[in-house]
Amino acid sequence: MIRNVELTAHSGADGTPDNTLAFVRYALTTEADALEVDVRKNTETGELQLGHDAVHTDAQSLREAFGLLKMHPSMKINCDLKESGLEKEVLKLAAELGIRDRLIFSGTVDPFAIEDADFRREQIYWNIEEQIPGLYERCREDFDYRLIAAEMMCDKMDAAGVDTVNCYYGLVDGEFMKAFLRRGKRISVWTVNDMEKLTWFFNQRVRNITTRRVHNGLRNCKIARRWEIEKKSIFRQEFWWAPVDSATDVRMEFQVPANTDALEVHFHYTPGQESLDEYCKAPVEAAIKTYYGDADPAREPMTVQQQYPIKNLVTVSASRNGEYVGNAHRWDTDQTLLFTTYFASPGFSAPESMEGDWEIQLHLHCIISPKCRGIVEVFAQSYTDKDENFYLDVHQIQTEEGKEQLIEAEKVFYREKLSRDHASIAEGAMHWYPVELHTHTQHSDGDYVVPSMVKRSKELGFSGLALTDHNTKAGLPELLRETAKFNLVPIEGLEWTTYFGHMLVLGEKGYTDWRGVKPADIDEAIASVHRNKGIVGIAHPKSIADPIKTGYRWIFRVEDWSQVDFLEVWSRHDAPLKIQTDGAFAMWDHLLNEGYHITGTSGRDMHKLDYNAYGHTYVGSREKLSEEAVFHAIRHGRICVAMGPLLTVEGFAGGLAAECGDTVPAGELEIRWNVTCDKMRHDYKRDQIIPKRVRLIRNGSEIASEEILSWDCDPEKILKGVFTVQAEKGWIRAELMGDYFGHSDTRIAFTNPFFITEA
């Protein structure tokens, strides 16, 4: 127990399989106070088993889990009941194995089924959502309803003789906590995977914190076992904003004194959103009108009210002594950011020292409310030694953490390891690797932690993965470690997330500051990225605009388009059907017609687990895949994009072979095409994407087409064909047309173009 706060290992903690004995064994090796398993009853055998949604004959038994626990007398076990009426059977089994005093109940537990009043008071974490149905849905509409719910729950707890409420952590702030403390109740929070939130709950002395990130959670709290915190406010400022303040920055400077061990930044703004027509209707109507342009609204119907509520969005970045520390691009209206030399909140890197000149910037992406109040307060923390071995322990922890900070030499090690491990391809043969170039984790506004995102990407079949969190590269060390485990190629990156558009920056060795860049400044910013060996791509350029999607639509004024490396013409799920895709292709075709060699790509924009259909970017390389091979392919147009079946091409002109992206002379051009069943693993029905014809597009117009007479999605089957055309100056691209989930003659794959020079 850490200062009267218990830490519980959630089932599946630190990448172990959910509800398995492997997880139980792992949890028992940690310093956690308890482990949590989901419990159900097998209706066929009558056995209590581990399982969240259902159990089967292969599910592992609760008896075996209890047996392992018996050998570790300091560990408790939280049985999260997923069915009603199991209390007495679980209690009987625990008593039989001698662990009844270490048993905790949560989930669908009924306190009145347990006669022992002391057990009810001390060993039940009573789930609030079980007692107040519809709580979360109601709170989405009226967040303050949770305070009414807290009083209702306290009444129920008094009647049942229960002292501890179990809550989803997103409901819990200072006000919510006080509502229970006033009634003498304690709080258990689940499932806290964000380390800044975990630290906050730890400092608030909640009874229990349940987390999947046990290793990091224990590390976060470890030093505090021996430290008493001395905290004092060193900066505080209050703001009032209006819609006119949108797309502006607020800068705050302050000095952090010597002997500061940690910095705590509290940031809050309210309200978080608006739904009244008088504030939202006009700007939302304008955004929808711009998005549709000349397109038929029936293709992608939307109404103004469907976009409500419109959120205010204010994000935070930090610098120390002029060096960028990171960014918290999240939708939370109440954030606590923690900085130490060994740990920083997600989105930020731990600084070398706390002392120095600090700058906090607030970025007002969107203010839709007529009045929006913001508060920033900064606390400097120092710690008093309570143990004679304190300095030794601190030195050891900081040294261990220092080893985890991946300096350039370690990056080289991981990349060399990947080069050794990655499956080789036939010498000189072109191989097409699926690579995802656009992803987000909890280092910005994604649901994934980095290990989960990497694991998911491997399951889907990707060969390479770029981490592009909003305005931060804080997740890069984790990306390098995790991709090495799964034999994936890591790609260093971030997404510039500005008021005037989003830009993917990949491979930059250094940092070009995104803050303060105006529409007319973008050329110099791109040049800076290139000087730092990076490449740039415009993300979802024709997305819907403010205030529905803040900053998504590209309105930067690029003067020299030859400096833009790629354009994300497909974005997010079901891209072939979207109006923004038509706009992106029109933009790409216009730039190609102007003579610019810009590569077209697709971006999953991965934030969370879902089961939609996405396009995939395939990187063509005659070498083993590496980060540099990805960048070479993007720079030279060796990219094909597909929703399902993959279309690739080879060109022959004047007796010479060419790949897409190459420049060939005008005259007779033979284009050989191949259609293969893609090897990606999908959650959606792949048989709903059926190729029907291959066509050639020259300078924006179709010039040739060949029908595909049959398709059976055989992974070993390759469909082939040849076009022979008289190539004129400009460009030629191949596209695969077909049925897409019931929509006929839809673009389902495309290549990058051949560029034709004068003869």
Short mmCIF file of C-alpha atoms in Angstrom, two decimals, residues 1 6 76 100-105 114 116-126 160-165 184 186 188 207-208:
data_model
loop_
_atom_site.label_atom_id
_atom_site.label_comp_id
_atom_site.label_asym_id
_atom_site.label_seq_id
_atom_site.Cartn_x
_atom_site.Cartn_y
_atom_site.Cartn_z
CA MET A 1 0.00 0.00 0.00
CA GLU A 6 -3.86 0.78 -3.10
CA LYS A 76 -5.46 -9.24 -2.64
CA ARG A 100 -11.36 -14.89 2.23
CA ASP A 101 -9.80 -11.94 4.05
CA ARG A 102 -7.99 -10.96 0.82
CA LEU A 103 -11.08 -11.05 -1.37
CA ILE A 104 -12.64 -7.89 -2.82
CA PHE A 105 -15.89 -7.70 -4.78
CA ILE A 114 -23.36 -11.00 2.01
CA ASP A 116 -20.97 -10.22 7.15
CA ALA A 117 -21.30 -6.47 7.81
CA ASP A 118 -17.54 -6.00 8.18
CA PHE A 119 -16.98 -7.62 4.79
CA ARG A 120 -19.55 -5.34 3.17
CA ARG A 121 -17.94 -2.27 4.68
CA GLU A 122 -14.30 -3.09 3.93
CA GLN A 123 -14.21 -5.49 0.99
CA ILE A 124 -16.78 -4.24 -1.52
CA TYR A 125 -16.05 -1.63 -4.19
CA TRP A 126 -19.62 -0.88 -5.28
CA ALA A 160 -26.19 -1.32 2.32
CA GLY A 161 -23.39 -0.65 4.79
CA VAL A 162 -20.78 -0.14 2.04
CA ASP A 163 -17.96 2.40 2.42
CA THR A 164 -16.23 2.38 -1.00
CA VAL A 165 -17.70 3.41 -4.34
CA GLY A 184 -17.57 9.62 4.91
CA ARG A 186 -14.06 6.33 0.01
CA SER A 188 -11.91 3.46 -5.98
CA ARG A 207 -8.60 4.31 -1.64
CA ASN A 208 -7.71 2.36 -4.78
#
